[in-house]
Short mmCIF file of C-alpha atoms in Angstrom, two decimals:
data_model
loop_
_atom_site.label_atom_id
_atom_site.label_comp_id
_atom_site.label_asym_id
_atom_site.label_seq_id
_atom_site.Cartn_x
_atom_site.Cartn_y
_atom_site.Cartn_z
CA UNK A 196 0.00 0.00 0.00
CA UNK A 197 2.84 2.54 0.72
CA UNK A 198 4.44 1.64 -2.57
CA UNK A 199 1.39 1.93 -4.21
CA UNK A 200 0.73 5.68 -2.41
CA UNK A 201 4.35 6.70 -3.16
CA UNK A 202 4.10 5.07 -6.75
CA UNK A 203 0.64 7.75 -7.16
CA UNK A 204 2.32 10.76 -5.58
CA UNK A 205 5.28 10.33 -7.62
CA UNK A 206 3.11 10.29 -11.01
CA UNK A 207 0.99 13.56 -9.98
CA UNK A 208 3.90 15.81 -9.37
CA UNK A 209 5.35 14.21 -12.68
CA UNK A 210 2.31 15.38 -14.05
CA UNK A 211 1.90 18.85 -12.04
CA UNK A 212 5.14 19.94 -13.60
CA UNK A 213 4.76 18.84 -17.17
CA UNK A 214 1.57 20.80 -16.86
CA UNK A 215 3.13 23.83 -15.78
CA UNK A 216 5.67 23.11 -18.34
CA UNK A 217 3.31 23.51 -20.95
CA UNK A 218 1.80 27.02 -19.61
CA UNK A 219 3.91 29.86 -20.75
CA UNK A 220 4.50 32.70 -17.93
CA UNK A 221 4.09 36.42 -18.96
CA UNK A 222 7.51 37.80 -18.91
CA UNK A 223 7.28 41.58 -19.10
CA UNK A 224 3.75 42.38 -18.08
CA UNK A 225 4.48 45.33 -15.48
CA UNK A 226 6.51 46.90 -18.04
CA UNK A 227 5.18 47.22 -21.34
CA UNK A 228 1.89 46.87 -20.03
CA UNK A 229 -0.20 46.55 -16.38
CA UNK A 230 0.43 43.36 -14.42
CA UNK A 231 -2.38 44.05 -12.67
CA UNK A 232 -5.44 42.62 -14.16
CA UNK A 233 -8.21 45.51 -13.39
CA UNK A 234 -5.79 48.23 -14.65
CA UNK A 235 -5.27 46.06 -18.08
CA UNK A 236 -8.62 45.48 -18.61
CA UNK A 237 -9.42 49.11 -18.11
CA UNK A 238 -6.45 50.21 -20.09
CA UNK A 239 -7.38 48.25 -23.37
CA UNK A 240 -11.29 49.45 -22.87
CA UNK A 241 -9.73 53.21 -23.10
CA UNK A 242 -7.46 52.49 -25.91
CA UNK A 243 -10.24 51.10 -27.70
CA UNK A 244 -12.79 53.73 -26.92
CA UNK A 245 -10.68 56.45 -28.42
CA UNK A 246 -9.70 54.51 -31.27
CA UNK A 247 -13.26 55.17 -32.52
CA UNK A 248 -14.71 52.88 -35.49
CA UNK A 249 -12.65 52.26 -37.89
CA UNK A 250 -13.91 50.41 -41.09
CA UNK A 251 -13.22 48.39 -44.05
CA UNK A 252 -15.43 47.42 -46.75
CA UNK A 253 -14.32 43.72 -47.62
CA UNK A 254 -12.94 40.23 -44.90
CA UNK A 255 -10.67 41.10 -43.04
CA UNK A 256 -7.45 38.95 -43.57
CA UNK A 257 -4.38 40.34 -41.86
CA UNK A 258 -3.04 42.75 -39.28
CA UNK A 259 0.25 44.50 -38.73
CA UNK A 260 0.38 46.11 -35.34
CA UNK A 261 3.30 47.92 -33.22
CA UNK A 262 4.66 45.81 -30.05
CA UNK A 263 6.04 48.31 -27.93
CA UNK A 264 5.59 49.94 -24.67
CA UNK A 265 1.31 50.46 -24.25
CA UNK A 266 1.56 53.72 -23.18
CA UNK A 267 3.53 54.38 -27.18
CA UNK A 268 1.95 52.17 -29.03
CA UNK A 269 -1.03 50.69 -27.56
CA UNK A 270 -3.05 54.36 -29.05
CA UNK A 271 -2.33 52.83 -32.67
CA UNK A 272 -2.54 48.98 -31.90
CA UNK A 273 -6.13 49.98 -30.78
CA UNK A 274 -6.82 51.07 -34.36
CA UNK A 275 -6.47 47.31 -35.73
CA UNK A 276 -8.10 45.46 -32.53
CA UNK A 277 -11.00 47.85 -32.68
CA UNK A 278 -11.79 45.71 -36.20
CA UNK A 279 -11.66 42.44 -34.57
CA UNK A 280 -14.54 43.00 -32.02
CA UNK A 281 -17.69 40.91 -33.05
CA UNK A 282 -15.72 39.48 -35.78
CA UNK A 283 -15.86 35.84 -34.83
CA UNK A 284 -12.21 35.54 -35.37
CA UNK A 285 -10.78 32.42 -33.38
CA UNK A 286 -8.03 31.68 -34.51
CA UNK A 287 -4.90 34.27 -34.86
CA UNK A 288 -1.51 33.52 -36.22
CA UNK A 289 0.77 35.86 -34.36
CA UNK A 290 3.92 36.29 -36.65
CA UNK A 291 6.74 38.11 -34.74
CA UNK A 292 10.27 39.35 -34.54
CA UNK A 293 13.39 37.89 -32.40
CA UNK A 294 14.69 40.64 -29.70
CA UNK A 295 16.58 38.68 -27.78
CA UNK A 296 17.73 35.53 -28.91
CA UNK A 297 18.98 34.83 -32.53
CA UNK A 298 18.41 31.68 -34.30
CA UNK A 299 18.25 30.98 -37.45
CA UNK A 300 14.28 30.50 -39.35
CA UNK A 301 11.14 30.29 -37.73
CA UNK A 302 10.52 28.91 -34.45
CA UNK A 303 7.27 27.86 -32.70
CA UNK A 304 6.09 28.13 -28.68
CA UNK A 305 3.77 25.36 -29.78
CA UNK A 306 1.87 23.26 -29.78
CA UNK A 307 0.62 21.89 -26.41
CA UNK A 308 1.59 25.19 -25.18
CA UNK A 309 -0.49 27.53 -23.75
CA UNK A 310 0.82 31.55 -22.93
CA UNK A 311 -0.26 33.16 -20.08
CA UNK A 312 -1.45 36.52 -19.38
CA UNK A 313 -2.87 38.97 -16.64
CA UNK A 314 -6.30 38.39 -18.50
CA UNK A 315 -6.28 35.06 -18.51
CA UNK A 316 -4.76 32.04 -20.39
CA UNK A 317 -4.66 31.74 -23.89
CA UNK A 318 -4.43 28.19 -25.54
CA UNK A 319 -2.22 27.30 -28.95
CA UNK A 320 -4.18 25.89 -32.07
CA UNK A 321 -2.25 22.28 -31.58
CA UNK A 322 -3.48 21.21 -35.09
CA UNK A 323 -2.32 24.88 -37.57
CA UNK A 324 1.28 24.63 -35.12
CA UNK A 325 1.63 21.10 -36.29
CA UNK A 326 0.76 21.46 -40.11
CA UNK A 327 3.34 24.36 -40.02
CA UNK A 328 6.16 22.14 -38.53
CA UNK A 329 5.34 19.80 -41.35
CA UNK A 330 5.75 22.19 -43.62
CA UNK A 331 9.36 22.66 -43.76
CA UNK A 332 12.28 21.46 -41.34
CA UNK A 333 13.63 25.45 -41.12
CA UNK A 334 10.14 25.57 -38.74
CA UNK A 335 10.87 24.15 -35.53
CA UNK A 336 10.07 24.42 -31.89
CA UNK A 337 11.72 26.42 -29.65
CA UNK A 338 10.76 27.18 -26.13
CA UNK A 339 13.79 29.79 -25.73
CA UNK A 340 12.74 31.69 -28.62
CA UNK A 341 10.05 33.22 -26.31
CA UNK A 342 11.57 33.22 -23.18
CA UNK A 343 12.12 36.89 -23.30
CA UNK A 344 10.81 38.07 -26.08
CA UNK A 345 8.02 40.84 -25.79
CA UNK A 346 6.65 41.22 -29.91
CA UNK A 347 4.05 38.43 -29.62
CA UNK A 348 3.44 38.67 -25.70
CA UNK A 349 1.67 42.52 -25.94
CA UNK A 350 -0.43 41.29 -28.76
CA UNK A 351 -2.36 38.96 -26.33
CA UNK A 352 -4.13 40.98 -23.57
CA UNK A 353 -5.65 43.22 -26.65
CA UNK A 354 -6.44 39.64 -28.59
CA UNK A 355 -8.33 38.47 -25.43
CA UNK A 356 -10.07 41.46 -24.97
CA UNK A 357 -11.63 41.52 -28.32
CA UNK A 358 -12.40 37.56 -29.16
CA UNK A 359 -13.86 35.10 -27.65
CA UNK A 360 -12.41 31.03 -27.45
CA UNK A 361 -9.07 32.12 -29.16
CA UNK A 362 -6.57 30.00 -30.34
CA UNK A 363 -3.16 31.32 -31.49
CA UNK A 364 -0.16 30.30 -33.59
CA UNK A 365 2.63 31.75 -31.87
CA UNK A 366 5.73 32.63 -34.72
CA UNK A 367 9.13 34.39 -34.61
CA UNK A 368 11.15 34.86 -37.02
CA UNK A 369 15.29 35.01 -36.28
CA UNK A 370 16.58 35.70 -39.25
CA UNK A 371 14.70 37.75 -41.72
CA UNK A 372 16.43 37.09 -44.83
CA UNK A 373 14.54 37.21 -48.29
CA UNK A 374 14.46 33.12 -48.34
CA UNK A 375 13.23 32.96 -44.69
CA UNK A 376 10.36 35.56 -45.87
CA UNK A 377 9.35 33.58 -48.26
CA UNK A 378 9.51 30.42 -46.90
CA UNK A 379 7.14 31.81 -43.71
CA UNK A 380 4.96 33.48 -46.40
CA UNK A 381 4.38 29.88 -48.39
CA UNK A 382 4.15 27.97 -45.00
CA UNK A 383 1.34 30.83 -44.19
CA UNK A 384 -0.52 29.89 -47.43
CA UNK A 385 -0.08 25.95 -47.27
CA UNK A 386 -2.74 26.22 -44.24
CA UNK A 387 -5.50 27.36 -46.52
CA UNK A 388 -6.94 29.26 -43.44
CA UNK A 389 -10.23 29.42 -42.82
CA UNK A 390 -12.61 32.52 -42.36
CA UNK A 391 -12.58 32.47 -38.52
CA UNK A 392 -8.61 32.97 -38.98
CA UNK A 393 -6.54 35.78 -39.60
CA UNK A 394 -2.83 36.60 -39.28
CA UNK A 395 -0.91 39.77 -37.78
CA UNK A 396 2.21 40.57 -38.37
CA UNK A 397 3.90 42.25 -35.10
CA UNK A 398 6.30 45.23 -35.96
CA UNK A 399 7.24 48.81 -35.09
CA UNK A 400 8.87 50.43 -37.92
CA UNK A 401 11.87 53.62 -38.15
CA UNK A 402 13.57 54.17 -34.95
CA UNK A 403 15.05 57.16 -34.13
CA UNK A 404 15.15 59.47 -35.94
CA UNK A 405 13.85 63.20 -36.49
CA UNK A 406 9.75 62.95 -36.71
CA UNK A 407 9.46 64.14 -40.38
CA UNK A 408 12.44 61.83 -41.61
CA UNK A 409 10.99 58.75 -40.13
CA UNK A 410 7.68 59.57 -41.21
CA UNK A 411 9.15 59.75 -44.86
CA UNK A 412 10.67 56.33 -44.31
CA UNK A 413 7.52 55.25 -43.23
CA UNK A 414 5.76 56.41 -45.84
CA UNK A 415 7.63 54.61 -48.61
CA UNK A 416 6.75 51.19 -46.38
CA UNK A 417 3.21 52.21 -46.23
CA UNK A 418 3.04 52.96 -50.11
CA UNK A 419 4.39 49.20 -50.38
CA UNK A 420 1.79 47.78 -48.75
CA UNK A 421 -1.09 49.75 -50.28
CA UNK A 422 0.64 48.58 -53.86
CA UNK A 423 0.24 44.72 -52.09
CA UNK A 424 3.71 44.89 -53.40
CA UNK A 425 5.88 42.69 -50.60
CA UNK A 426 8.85 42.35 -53.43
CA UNK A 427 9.61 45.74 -53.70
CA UNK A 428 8.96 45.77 -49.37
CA UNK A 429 11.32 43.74 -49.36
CA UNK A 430 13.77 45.10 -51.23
CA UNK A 431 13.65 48.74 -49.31
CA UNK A 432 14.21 46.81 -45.97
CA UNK A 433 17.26 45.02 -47.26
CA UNK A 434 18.41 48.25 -48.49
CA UNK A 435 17.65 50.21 -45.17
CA UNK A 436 15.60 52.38 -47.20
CA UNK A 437 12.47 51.09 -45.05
CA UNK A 438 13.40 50.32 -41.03
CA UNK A 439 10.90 47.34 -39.61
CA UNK A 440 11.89 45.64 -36.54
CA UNK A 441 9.03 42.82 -37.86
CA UNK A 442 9.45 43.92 -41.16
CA UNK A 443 10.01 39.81 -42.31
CA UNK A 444 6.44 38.92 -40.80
CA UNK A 445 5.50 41.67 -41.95
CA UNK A 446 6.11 40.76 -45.68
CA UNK A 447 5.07 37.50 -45.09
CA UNK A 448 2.21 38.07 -43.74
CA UNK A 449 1.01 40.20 -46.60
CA UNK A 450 2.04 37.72 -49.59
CA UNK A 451 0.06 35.09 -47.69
CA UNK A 452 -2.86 37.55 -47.17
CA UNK A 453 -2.42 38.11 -50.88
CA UNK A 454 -2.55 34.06 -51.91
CA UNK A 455 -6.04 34.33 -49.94
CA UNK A 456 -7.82 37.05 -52.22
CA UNK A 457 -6.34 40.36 -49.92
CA UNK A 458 -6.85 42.89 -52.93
CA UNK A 459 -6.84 46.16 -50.62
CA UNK A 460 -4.81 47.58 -47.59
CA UNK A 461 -5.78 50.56 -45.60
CA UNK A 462 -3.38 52.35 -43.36
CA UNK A 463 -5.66 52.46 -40.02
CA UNK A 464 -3.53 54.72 -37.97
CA UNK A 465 -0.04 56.26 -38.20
CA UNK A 466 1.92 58.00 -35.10
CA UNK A 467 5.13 57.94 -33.15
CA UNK A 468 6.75 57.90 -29.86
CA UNK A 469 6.92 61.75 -29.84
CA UNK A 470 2.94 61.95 -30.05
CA UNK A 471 3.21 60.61 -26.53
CA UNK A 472 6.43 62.26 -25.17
CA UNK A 473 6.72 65.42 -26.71
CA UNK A 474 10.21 65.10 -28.57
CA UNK A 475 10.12 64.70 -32.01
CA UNK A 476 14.20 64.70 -32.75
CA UNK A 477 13.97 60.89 -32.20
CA UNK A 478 10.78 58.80 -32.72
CA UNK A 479 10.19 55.15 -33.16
CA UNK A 480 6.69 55.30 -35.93
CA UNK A 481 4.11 52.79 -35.48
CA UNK A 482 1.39 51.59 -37.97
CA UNK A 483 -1.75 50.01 -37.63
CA UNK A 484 -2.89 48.19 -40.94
CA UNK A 485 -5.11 46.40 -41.98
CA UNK A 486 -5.00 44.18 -45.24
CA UNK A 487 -8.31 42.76 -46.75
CA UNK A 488 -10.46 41.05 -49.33
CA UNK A 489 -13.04 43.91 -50.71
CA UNK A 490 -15.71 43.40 -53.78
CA UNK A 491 -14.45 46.78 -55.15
CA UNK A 492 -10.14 46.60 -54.88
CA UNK A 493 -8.11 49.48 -55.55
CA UNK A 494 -5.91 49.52 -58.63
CA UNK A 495 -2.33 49.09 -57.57
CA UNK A 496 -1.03 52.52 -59.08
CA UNK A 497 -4.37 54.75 -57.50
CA UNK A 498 -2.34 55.93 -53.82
CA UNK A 499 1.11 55.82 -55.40
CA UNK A 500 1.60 60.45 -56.27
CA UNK A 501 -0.07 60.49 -52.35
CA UNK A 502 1.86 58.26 -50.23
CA UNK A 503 5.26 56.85 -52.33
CA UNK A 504 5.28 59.93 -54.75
CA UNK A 505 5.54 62.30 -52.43
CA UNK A 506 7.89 60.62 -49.83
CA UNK A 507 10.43 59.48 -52.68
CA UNK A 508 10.27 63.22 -53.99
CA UNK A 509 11.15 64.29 -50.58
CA UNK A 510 14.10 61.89 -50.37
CA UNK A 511 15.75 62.43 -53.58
CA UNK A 512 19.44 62.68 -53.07
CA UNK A 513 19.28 65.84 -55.94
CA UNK A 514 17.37 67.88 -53.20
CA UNK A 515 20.06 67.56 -51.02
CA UNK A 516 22.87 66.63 -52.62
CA UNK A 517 25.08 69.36 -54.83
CA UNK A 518 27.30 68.28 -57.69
CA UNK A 519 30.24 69.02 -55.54
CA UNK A 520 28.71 66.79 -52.65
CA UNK A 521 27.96 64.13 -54.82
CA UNK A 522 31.96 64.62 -56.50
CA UNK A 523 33.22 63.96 -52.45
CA UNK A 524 31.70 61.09 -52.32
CA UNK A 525 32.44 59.88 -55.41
CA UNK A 526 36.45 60.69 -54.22
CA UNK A 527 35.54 59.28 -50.48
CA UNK A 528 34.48 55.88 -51.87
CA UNK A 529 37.54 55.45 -54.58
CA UNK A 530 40.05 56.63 -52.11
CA UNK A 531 39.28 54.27 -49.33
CA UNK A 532 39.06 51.12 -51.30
CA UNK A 533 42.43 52.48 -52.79
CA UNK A 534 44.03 52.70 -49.43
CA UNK A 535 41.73 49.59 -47.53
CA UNK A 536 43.46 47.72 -50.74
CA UNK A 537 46.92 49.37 -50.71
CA UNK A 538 47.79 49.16 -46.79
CA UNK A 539 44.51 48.14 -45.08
CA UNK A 540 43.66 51.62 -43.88
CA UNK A 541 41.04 54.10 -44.83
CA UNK A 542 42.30 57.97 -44.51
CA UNK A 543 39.95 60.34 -42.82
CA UNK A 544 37.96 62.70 -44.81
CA UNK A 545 37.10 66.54 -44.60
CA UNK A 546 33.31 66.56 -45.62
CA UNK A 547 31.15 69.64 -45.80
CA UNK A 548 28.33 70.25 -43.47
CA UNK A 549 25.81 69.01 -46.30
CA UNK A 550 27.30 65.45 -46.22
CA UNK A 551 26.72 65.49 -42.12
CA UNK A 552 23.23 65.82 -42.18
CA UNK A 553 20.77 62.60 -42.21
CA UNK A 554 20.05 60.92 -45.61
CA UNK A 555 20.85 58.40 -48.19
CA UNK A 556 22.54 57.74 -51.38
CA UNK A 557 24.17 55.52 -53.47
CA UNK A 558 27.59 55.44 -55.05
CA UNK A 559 28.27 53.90 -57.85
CA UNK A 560 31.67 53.43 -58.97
CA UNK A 561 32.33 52.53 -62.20
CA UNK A 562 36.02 51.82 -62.95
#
């Protein structure tokens, strides 16, 4: 009999802590947003009230919302959650960037995982987790991944707020290169998702800089998406032309919203840190978007003189560049690969005040 008791209480705190093994603790609740459950609640019902009612006229398919800090970004993030109230959306797949940890891929918290909040606890869709992992062997589990990472975390308290019986598909992405994009973007597809599913994409975009530059960087990203054109997205974050900390969910998250009929993006809501702090010489932007299937879809060229026409204008290097500046650099880029080559030094330069100021250009050397 005492075997047999010891035998029993042996098994049940085996099981205990696979259980609580399985239940994924919130790890920076009390700083990006309240630990305390009342205050959250009460929090979200205010960011949501003043995000008004924002519309679309077709399904909604995807969302790409800003992670940080509530008190920044939660005023923009309301924007997209405010569309998912009396949706009947229960199933999210919450595509994310890597902070903290790299590794290279995708990795999965999931399945038989479920992540924990202030509000509650919010269970993984074991099924959609698995039938990614079979998708490709670049997908894998990873319970470090998440350990400390906060882009897929602040999506949840706003996610439980809004729907009701949610499942997620928890995603992050460590390496962001075109073939990872892609590869996320066709794994997206494969699950030929159902209309009680969407996807959001979790990213803040420019950091840093003066107000009006990052809102011309943003602007450029923003034209991208309304032109459903993830290539060319692409191509401005590999070029730093376009700053996304989630810019590779981002991308694949719209080519996968795309392969499901998304003929339309609207741009929700647009702001930056500085709306809440004051100081616009450095701002991190965040965008709330949402991407959709409408009966009547806009032609790809019809926003591109108001958004991407006027931001590339405004970014020209001929504005700011003189013939003489654009000579220096010219003699700056052939002189230190002369010299890296010759001795493996580069000289310092005297450069003009023009050539100190923020912007971007290339140089092209020809012989």
């Amino acid at each position: 009999m005492t075997r047999f008791l010891i035998l029993v209480m042996m098994l049940s705190t085996l099981w205990s802590t696979a259980f609580c093994a399985t239940v994924r603790q919130p790890v920076v609740a009390g700083q990006f947003y309240p630990a305390d459950s009342a205050q959250l609640r009460q929090s979200i019902a205010e960011y949501l009230a003043k995000a008004g009612s924002p519309t679309i006229d077709g399904q909604l398919l995807a969302l790409i919302v800003p992670h940080a800090g509530y008190v920044y970004s939660a005023p923009v993030a309301a924007y997209a959650y405010k569309l998912l109230q009396n949706s009947g959306v229960d199933k999210v797949l919450l595509c994310g960037p890597s902070h903290q940890v790299a590794y290279p891929g995708m990795a999965l918290y999931g399945p038989g995982i479920s992540w924990k909040t202030p509000l509650g606890v919010v269970k993984c869709d074991d099924s959609l987790c698995n039938r990614l992992l079979a998708f490709d062997k670049r997908i894998t589990v990873s319970e470090q991944s998440q350990a400390r990472e906060h882009s897929l975390e602040v999506q949840l308290p706003f996610l439980q707020s809004v729907l009701k019986d949610l499942r997620i598909v928890p995603v992050g992405m460590g390496t962001q290169n075109a073939s990872d994009v892609e590869l996320l973007a066709r794994a997206l597809e494969s699950l030929k998702l159902d209309d009680h599913a969407i996807m959001i994409a979790s990213s803040d975009w420019q950091h840093y800089h003066p107000a009006a530059q990052g809102y011309k960087m943003d602007s450029l990203g923003m034209a991208c998406l309304t032109q459903l054109d993830g290539d060319r997205l692409q191509q401005y974050l590999d070029d730093g032309i376009v700053e996304m900390c989630g810019g590779g969910p981002a991308v694949a998250v719209l080519k996968a919203a795309v392969a499901r009929g998304a003929n339309k993006v609207k741009i929700l809501k647009y702001g930056d840190s500085g709306d809440i702090t004051g100081d616009k010489s450095s701002v991190v932007g965040y965008v709330a978007v949402a991407i959709y299937k409408s009966p009547s879809p806009s032609g790809k060229s019809s926003d591109k003189k108001t958004m991407e026409g006027k931001a590339k204008e405004s970014m020209r290097p001929s504005e700011y560049l003189s013939d003489s500046d654009k000579k220096k650099l010219l003699e700056i880029a052939r002189q230190s690969i002369e010299s890296y080559l010759k001795d493996g030094t580069v000289p310092a330069f005297e450069v003009p005040e023009s050539l100190k100021k923020p912007g971007a250009a290339f140089v092209t050397l020809n012989e």
